[in-house]
Structures are given as structure tokens and as C-alpha cells.
Short mmCIF file of C-alpha atoms and ligand atoms in Angstrom, two decimals:
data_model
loop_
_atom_site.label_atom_id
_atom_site.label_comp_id
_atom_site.label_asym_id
_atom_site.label_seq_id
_atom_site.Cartn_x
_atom_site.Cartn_y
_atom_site.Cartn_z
CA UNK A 1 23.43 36.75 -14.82
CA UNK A 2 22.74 33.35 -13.25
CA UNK A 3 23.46 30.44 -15.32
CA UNK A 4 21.27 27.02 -13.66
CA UNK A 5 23.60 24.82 -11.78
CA UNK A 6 24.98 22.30 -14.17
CA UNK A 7 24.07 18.34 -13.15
CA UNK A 8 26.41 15.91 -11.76
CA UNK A 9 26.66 13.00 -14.64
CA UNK A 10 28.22 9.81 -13.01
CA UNK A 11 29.40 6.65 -15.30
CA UNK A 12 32.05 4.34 -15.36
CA UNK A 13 33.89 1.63 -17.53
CA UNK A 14 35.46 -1.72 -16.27
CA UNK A 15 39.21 -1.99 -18.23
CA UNK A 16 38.17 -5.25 -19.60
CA UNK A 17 40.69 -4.76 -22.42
CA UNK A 18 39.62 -3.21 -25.80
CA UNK A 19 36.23 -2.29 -26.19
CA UNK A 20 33.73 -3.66 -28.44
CA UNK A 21 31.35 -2.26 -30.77
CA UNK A 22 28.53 -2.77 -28.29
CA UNK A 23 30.47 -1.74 -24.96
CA UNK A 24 31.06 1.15 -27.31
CA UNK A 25 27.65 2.21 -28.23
CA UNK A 26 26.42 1.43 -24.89
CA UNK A 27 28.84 3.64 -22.51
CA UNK A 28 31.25 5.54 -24.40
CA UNK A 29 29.43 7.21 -27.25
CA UNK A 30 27.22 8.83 -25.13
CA UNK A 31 29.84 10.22 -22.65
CA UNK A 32 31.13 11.92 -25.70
CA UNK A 33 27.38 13.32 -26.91
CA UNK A 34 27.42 14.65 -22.94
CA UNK A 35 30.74 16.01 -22.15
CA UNK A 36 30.19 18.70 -24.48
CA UNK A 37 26.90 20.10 -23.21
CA UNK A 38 27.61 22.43 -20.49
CA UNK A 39 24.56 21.55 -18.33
CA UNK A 40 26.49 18.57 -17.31
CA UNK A 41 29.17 17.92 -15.14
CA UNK A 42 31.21 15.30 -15.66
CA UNK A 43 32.90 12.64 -13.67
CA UNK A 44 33.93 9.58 -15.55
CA UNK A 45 36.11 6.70 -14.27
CA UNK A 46 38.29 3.06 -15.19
CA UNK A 47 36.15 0.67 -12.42
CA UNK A 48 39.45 -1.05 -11.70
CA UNK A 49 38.06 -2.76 -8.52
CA UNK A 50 34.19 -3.73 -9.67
CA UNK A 51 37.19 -5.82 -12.57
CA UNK A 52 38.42 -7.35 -9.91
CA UNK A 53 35.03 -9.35 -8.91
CA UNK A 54 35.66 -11.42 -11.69
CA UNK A 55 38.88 -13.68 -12.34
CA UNK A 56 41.69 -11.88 -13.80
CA UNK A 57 45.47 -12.17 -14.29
CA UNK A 58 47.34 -9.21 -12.11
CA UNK A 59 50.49 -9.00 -14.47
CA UNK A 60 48.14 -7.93 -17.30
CA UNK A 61 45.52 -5.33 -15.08
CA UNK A 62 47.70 -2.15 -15.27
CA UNK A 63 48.07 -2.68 -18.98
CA UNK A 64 44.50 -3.32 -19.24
CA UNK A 65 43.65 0.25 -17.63
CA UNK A 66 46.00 2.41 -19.39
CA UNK A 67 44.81 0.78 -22.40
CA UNK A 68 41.37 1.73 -21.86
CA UNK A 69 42.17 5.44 -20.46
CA UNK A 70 43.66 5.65 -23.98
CA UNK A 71 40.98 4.43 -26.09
CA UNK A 72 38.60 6.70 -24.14
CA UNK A 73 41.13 9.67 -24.87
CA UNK A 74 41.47 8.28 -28.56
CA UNK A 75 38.07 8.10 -28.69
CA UNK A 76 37.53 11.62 -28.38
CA UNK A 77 37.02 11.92 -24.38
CA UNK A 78 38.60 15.21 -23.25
CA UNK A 79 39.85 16.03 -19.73
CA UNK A 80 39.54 19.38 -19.88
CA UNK A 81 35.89 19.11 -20.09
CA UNK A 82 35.59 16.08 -17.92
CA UNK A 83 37.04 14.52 -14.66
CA UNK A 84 38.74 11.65 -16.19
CA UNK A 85 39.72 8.65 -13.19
CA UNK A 86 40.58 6.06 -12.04
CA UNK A 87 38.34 4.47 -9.25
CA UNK A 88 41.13 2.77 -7.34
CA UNK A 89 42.69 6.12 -6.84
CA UNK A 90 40.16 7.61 -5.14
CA UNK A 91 40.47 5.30 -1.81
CA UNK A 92 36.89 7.29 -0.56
CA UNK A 93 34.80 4.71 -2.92
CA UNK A 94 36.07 2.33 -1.00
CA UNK A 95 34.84 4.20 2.22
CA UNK A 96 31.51 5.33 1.00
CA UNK A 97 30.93 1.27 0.09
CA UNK A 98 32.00 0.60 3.56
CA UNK A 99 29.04 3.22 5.31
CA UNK A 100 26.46 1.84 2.41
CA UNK A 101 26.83 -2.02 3.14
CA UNK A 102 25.22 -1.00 6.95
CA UNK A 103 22.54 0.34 5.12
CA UNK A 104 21.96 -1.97 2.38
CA UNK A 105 19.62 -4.59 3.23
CA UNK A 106 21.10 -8.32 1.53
CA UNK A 107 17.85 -9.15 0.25
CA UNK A 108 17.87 -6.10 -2.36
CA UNK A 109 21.55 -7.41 -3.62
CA UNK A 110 20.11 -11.05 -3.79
CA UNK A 111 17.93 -9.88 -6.25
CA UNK A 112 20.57 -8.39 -8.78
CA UNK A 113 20.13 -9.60 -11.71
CA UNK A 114 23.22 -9.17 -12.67
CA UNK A 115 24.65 -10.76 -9.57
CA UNK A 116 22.39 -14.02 -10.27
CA UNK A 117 24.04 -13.77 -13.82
CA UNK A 118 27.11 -13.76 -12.73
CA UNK A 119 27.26 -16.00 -10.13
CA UNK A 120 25.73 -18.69 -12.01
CA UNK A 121 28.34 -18.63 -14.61
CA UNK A 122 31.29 -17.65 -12.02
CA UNK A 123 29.87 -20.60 -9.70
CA UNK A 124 33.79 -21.52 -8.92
CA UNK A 125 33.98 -17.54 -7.67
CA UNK A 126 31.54 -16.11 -5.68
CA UNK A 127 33.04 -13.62 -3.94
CA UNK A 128 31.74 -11.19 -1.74
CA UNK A 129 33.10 -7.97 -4.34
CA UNK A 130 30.65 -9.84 -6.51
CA UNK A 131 27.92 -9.31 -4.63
CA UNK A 132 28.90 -6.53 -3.39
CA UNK A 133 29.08 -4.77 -6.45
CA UNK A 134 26.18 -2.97 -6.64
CA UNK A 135 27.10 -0.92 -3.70
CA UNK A 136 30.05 0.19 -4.33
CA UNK A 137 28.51 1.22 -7.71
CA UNK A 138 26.04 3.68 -5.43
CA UNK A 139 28.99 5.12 -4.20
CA UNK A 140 30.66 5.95 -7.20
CA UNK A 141 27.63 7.55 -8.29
CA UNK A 142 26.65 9.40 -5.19
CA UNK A 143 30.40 10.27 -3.82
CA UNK A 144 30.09 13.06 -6.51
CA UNK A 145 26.49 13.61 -5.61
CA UNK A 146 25.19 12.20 -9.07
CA UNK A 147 22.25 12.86 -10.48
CA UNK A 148 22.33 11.16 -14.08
CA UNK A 149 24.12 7.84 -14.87
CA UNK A 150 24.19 7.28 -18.98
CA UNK A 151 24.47 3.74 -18.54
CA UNK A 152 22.50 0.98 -21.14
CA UNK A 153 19.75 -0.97 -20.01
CA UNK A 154 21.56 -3.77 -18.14
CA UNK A 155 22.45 -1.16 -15.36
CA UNK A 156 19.15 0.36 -14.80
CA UNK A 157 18.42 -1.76 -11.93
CA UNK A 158 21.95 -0.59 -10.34
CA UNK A 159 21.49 2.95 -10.77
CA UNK A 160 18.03 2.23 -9.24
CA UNK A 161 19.14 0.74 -6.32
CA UNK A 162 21.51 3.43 -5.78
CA UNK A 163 18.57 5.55 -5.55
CA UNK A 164 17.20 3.11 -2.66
CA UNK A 165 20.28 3.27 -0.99
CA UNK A 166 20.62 7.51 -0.91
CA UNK A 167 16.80 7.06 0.73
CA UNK A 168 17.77 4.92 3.19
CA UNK A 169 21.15 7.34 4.12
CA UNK A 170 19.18 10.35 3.88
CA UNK A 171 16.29 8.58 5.94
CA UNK A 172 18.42 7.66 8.72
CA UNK A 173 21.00 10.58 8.96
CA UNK A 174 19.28 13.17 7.35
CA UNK A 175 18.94 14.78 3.73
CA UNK A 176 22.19 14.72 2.11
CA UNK A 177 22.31 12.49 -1.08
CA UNK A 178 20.62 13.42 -4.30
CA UNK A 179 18.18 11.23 -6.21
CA UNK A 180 19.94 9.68 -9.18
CA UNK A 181 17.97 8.69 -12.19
CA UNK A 182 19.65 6.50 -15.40
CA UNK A 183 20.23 8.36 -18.41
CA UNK A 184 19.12 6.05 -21.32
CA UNK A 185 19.84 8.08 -24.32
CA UNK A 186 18.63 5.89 -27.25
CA UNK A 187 21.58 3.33 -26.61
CA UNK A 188 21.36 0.56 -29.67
CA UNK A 189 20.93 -3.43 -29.39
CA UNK A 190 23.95 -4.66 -30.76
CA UNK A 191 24.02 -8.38 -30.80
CA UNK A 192 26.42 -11.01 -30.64
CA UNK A 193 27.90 -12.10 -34.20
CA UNK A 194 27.69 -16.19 -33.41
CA UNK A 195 24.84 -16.15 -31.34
CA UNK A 196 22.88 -13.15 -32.57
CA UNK A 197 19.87 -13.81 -30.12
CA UNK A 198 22.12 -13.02 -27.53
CA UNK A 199 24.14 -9.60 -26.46
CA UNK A 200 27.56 -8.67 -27.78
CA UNK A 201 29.58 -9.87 -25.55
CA UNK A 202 33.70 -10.93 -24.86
CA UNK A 203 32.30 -13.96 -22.92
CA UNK A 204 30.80 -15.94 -26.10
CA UNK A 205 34.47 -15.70 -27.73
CA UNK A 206 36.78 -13.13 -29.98
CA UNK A 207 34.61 -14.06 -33.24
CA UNK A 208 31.42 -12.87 -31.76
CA UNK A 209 32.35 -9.40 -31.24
CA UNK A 210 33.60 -6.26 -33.17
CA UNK A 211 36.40 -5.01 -31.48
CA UNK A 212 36.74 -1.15 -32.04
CA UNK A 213 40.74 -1.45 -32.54
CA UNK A 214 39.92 -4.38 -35.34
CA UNK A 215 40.97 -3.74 -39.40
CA UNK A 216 38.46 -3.57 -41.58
CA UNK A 217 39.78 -7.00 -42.89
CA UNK A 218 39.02 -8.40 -39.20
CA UNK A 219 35.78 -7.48 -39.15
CA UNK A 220 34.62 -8.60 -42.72
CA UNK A 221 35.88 -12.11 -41.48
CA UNK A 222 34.15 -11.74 -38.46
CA UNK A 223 31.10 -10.72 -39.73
CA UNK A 224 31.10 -12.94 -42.74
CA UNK A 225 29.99 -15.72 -40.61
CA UNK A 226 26.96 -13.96 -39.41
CA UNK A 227 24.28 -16.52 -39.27
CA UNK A 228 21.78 -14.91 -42.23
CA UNK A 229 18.65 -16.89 -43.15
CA UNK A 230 18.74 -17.99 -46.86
CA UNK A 231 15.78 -16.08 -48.55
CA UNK A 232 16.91 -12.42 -48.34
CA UNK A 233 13.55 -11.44 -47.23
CA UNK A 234 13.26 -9.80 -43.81
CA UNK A 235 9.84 -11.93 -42.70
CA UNK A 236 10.26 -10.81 -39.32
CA UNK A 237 10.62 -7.36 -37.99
CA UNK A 238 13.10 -5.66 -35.84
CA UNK A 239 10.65 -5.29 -33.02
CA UNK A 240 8.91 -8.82 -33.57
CA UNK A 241 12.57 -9.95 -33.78
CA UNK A 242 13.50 -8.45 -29.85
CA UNK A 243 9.74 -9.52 -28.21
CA UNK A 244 10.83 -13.16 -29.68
CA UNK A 245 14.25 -13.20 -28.47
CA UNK A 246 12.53 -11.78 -24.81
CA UNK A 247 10.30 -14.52 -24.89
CA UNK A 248 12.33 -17.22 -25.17
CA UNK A 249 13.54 -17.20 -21.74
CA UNK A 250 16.19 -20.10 -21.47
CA UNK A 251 15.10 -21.94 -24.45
CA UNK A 252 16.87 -22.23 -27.52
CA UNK A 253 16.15 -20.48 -30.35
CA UNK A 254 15.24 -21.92 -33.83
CA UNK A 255 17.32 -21.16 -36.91
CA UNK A 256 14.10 -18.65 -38.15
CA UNK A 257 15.24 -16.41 -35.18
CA UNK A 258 18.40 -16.73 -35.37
CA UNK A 259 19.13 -15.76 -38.65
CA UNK A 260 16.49 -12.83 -38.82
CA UNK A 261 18.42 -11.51 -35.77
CA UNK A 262 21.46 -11.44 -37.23
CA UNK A 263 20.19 -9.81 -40.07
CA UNK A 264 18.75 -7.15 -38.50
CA UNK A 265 22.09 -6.56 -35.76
CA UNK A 266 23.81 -6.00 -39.44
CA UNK A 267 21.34 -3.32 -40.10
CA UNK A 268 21.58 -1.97 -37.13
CA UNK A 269 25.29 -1.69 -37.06
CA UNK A 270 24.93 0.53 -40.34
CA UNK A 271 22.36 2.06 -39.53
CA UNK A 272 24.79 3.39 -36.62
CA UNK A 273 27.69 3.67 -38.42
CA UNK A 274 25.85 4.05 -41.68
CA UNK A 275 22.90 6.41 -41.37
CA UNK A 276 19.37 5.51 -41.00
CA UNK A 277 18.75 6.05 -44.73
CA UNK A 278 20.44 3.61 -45.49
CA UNK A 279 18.90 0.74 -43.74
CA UNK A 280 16.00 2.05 -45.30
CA UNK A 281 17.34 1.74 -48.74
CA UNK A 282 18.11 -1.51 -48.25
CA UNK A 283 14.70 -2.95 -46.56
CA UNK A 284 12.95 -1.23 -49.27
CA UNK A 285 14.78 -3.36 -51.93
CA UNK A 286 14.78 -6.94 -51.05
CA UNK A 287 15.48 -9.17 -51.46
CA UNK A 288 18.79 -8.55 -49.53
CA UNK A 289 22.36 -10.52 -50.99
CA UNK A 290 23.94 -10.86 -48.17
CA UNK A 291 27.41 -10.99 -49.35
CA UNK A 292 26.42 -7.49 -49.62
CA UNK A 293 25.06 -6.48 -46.68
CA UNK A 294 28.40 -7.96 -44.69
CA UNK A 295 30.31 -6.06 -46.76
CA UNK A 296 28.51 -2.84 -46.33
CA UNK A 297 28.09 -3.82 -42.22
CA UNK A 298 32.08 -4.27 -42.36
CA UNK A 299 32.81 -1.15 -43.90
CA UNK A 300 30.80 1.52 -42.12
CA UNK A 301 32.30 0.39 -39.01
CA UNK A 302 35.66 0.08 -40.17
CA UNK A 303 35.44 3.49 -41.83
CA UNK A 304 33.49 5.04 -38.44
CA UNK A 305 36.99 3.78 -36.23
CA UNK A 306 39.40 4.22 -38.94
CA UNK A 307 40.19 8.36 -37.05
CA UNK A 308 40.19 6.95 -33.19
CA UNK A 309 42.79 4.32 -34.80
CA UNK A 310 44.89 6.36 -35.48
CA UNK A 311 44.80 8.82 -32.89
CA UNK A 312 45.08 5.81 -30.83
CA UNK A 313 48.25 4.44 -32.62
CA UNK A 314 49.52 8.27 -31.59
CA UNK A 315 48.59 7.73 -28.23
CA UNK A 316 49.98 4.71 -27.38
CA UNK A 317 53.63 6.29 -28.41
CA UNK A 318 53.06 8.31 -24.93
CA UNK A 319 51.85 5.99 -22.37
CA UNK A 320 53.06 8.91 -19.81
CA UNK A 321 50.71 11.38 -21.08
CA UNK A 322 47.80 9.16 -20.28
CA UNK A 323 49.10 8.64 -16.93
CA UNK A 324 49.22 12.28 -16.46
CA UNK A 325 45.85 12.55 -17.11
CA UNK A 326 44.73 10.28 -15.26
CA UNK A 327 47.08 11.70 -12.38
CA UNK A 328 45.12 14.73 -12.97
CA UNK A 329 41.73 13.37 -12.93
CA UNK A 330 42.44 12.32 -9.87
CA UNK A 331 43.33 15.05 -8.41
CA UNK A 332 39.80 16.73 -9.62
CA UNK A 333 37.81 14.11 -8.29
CA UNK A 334 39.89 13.47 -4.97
CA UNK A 335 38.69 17.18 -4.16
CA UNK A 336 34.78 16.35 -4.20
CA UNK A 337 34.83 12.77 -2.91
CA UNK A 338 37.19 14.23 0.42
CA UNK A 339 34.35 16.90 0.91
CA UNK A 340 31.35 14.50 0.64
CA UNK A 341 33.43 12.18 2.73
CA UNK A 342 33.87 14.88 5.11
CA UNK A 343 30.43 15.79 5.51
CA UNK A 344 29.27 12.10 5.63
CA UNK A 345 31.61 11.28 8.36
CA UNK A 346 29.51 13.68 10.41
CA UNK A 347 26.13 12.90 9.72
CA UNK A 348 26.73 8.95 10.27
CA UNK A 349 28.33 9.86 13.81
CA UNK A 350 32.20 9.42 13.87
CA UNK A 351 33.07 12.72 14.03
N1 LIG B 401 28.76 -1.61 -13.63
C1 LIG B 401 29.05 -0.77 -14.77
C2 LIG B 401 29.18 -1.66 -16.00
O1 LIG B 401 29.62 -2.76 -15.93
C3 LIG B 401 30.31 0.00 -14.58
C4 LIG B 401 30.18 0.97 -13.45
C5 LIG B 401 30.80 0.92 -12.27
C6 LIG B 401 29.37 2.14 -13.44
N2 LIG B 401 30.45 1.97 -11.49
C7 LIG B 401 29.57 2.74 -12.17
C8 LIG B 401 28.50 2.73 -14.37
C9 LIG B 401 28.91 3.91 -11.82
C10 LIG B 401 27.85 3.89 -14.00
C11 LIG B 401 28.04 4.48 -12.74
O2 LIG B 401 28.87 -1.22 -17.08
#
């Protein structure tokens, strides 16, 4: 019997410390819907160096990835049916990077919206890694020959230029990359708690986000302060709500806005961690009290992370274990990445 080839799945994590609900939701819940469906191949990684384009503090790094190999194994990610790695040990991204920047035009990264981002609010570190970035994200993806990234929307125009990149290799030195496509499996909006027009996000402060290692006590108090508007009537809904926030551009947003987005990202976060009924339920019965609804928010996400806490509390006991697997992971992907190497030494001419 022939089984059809499983497909490569590519996707990585920076170690940006602990994860929040959104970083959650948007990478790492998915990986775990994926790893167990034996079409796919896995091959997921700790992007230590695309960390590095932004400024951090090299005595806390190392801590910083082991903590996030953890939560990923706490989380539920399992190396046996994964390649679990860390990008720094795999020197060949750094080689693959090296062969795509002579193919990469600049005028595709100068369009990066996520470079223009970050540059603007990094304006006292513009590094080349920075801009960079996007390439040596192609050859994460394509070192293992991938062919589906589960990544949220903000990296859609990454994974897309890695497909413009794999044309222009295979254009020039022949057919040897696959096409990659993004993998957007359904991955929720969840908003910042202060400024709820905007993304979750570490960079607007500790009280905007839910941090998936918080106490249910943590996150009441961080979510108590959710701006709410006073009526308890949703006058606005969830998709008016997003084409608003989209059309505001760089303007402000008035209170209106504000406070029917936050009420809906508490919605949204139970009807996540909740169920869907549940949101339901409650939209059918306004007016909301939105002592309430916090409450309720609070609790299903407390109660959803309440079994990786403690497996992560386990965990952390054994800091060598995670090395191991890592170690391990390593070893997997090494394997692949020396072959593609191998064969892309050839085709580009140096050996
Ligand atoms: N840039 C991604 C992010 O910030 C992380 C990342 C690095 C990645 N390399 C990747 C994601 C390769 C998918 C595939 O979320």
C-alpha cells in the first residue's frame, strides 16, 4: 500500500519570554491541532536570531529560549511527533539567508510591512537583521522544503515572499524549491486589553496582555480594566467593529469604538476558551453587566491554562530534559537542512 507523501509544515516562534494569549492562539495552538495529523510533517523552531533584530539583553536570551522550549513542551508540543529546534543550531539558516540575499531584490524587503513597522518604532536600531528578516524567514521555511507555514495574518506577506524568492532560485538555477503557501487555520483577533483597537501585544505594556503563565487572580485584574462602554448593549457588531478599527488608519479612535472592541475581544476570548455557545448566550440576553462578563472572560482562560501550568511547573524542575530535546531536535533537523544545503551548493555553482 502507498500512503501520499506527508507535507512539509514550517513555523517558528521568537523566545520573546512567556507567551501571551494572542501569540498563543496565533502560532502555538495550531501547531498542536497539526502535529497530530499524519499528513504533516513537522519542523518547528525557537527563532533565536530573527530575536536578535530587535534590542535585547544577552544575560537574559538563553533563559528566554529554554523558557519558551518549555512552554511549547508544557503546552502539549511533542517531539516525538515533531522536529522540535532551535534555529541558531542549525548554522545552514544562516547559509541558505546568505545564497537568498543575491537573489532577493531590496525593493521587495522595502516594502515589508512589517519592516516599515518596525523600523519606525526601532528608529534608534535599524539594523540590517531587521531588514533582513524576511529572508532568512524563506530559508527557514524552504531549508526543509516547506510547503505550509500556519502562521496568523501578520506573516502572510512573509510566507509570500518566500514563495517569490523559491521562483527566483528555481528560475535561475533550476527547479529545486517547493511553492509554500500560509496556512491560516481560523486563527482569532485577540486584542489588546488597554487599547482594544489595537493587537495584543508585549509592546503596549504587561497590563495589556494575558500572559498564558498568569493566575487567574492576574488576569481578573488585568481584565477588569477593560475599557467597556456603559450601556451593556452591543450597538456595534463584531465585524462592523474590525472594518472600523481597519478604517481608521492612524487616527484615533473614539470612546464608541473603543469600548465596543473591548467588549467584543472579551467575547471572543470565551468564546475560545469558553465555547461558542456561550457567547451566544450572552448576546442573546443583553443587556450585558460587565462585572460579569470580566469575570466569566477571566475564568475560562484561567481554567483553559490551569493543566499547561502545571505541567509547566513540572517542567521547569528539569531544565536538562528540555535541553535534551532540543539537542535532539537538532539533530533531526541538522539531517535535512545538510542535504538541501548539499544539493543547493551545487546548483548555485560552488561545488
Ligand atoms: N516571523 C515569525 C513571527 O514573528 C517567526 C518566524 C521566523 C517564522 N521564521 C519563521 C514563522 C518561519 C513561520 C516560518 O511570528
Amino acid at each position: 500500500m502507498t500512503s501520499a507523501k506527508p507535507k512539509i509544515v514550517v513555523s517558528g516562534v521568537q523566545p520573546t519570554g512567556t507567551l501571551h494569549v494572542g501569540n498563543y492562539l496565533g502560532a502555538v495552538h495550531n501547531w498542536l491541532k497539526i502535529q497530530d495529523d499524519p499528513q504533516y510533517r513537522c519542523y518547528f523552531f525557537i527563532a533565536d536570531w530573527h530575536s536578535m533584530t530587535v534590542e535585547y539583553d544577552p544575560k537574559e536570551k538563553r533563559q528566554q529560549i529554554i523558557s519558551m522550549a518549555t512552554d511549547l513542551l508544557a503546552l502539549g508540543i511533542d517531539p516525538e511527533k515533531v522536529v522540535l529546534f532551535q534555529q541558531s543550531d542549525i548554522l545552514e539558516h544562516a547559509e541558505l539567508t546568505w545564497i537568498f540575499n543575491t537573489i532577493t531584490p531590496m525593493s521587495f524587503l522595502e516594502r515589508m510591512t512589517q519592516f516599515k513597522d518596525k523600523s519606525r518604532r526601532h528608529q534608534e536600531n535599524v539594523n540590517m537583521g531587521l531588514f533582513d528578516y524576511p529572508v532568512l524567514q524563506a530559508a527557514d521555511i524552504l531549508l526543509y522544503h516547506g510547503q505550509l507555514v500556519p502562521v496568523g495574518i501578520d506573516q502572510v506577506q512573509h510566507v509570500e515572499l518566500t514563495r517569490d524568492i523559491a521562483g527566483f532560485f528555481n528560475n535561475r538555477f533550476g527547479e529545486f524549491f517547493p511553492e509554500t503557501k500560509p496556512l491560516l487555520t481560523n486563527i482569532p483577533k485577540v486584542r489588546s486589553l488597554t487599547e482594544p483597537t489595537r493587537k495584543m501585544s508585549k509592546s503596549h505594556g504587561e497590563k495589556s496582555c494575558l500572559l498564558i503563565t498568569d493566575t487567574f487572580d492576574e488576569m481578573y485584574d488585568k481584565v477588569k480594566r477593560v475599557p467597556t462602554e456603559a450601556t451593556g448593549i452591543i450597538s456595534m457588531e463584531e465585524r462592523e467593529v474590525e472594518e472600523a478599527i481597519a478604517a481608521l488608519g492612524d487616527s484615533e479612535p473614539d470612546e464608541k469604538l473603543k469600548g465596543m472592541a473591548g467588549v467584543w475581544n472579551l467575547l471572543g476570548l470565551i468564546r475560545e476558551f469558553g465555547s461558542p455557545e456561550e457567547v451566544d448566550r450572552l448576546v442573546a440576553g443583553q443587556p450585558l453587566k460587565y462585572g460579569e462578563l470580566k469575570q466569566l472572560a477571566a475564568t475560562r482562560v484561567a481554567e483553559h491554562f490551569a493543566v499547561f501550568q502545571r505541567a509547566r511547573a513540572e517542567l521547569a524542575q528539569k531544565p536538562e530534559h528540555v535541553e535534551r530535546v532540543l539537542a535532539h531536535g537538532a539533530k533531526q533537523a541538522r539531517e535535512v537542512a545538510q542535504a538541501t544545503m548539499a544539493e543547493v551548493r551545487q546548483l548555485v555553482g560552488l561545488r
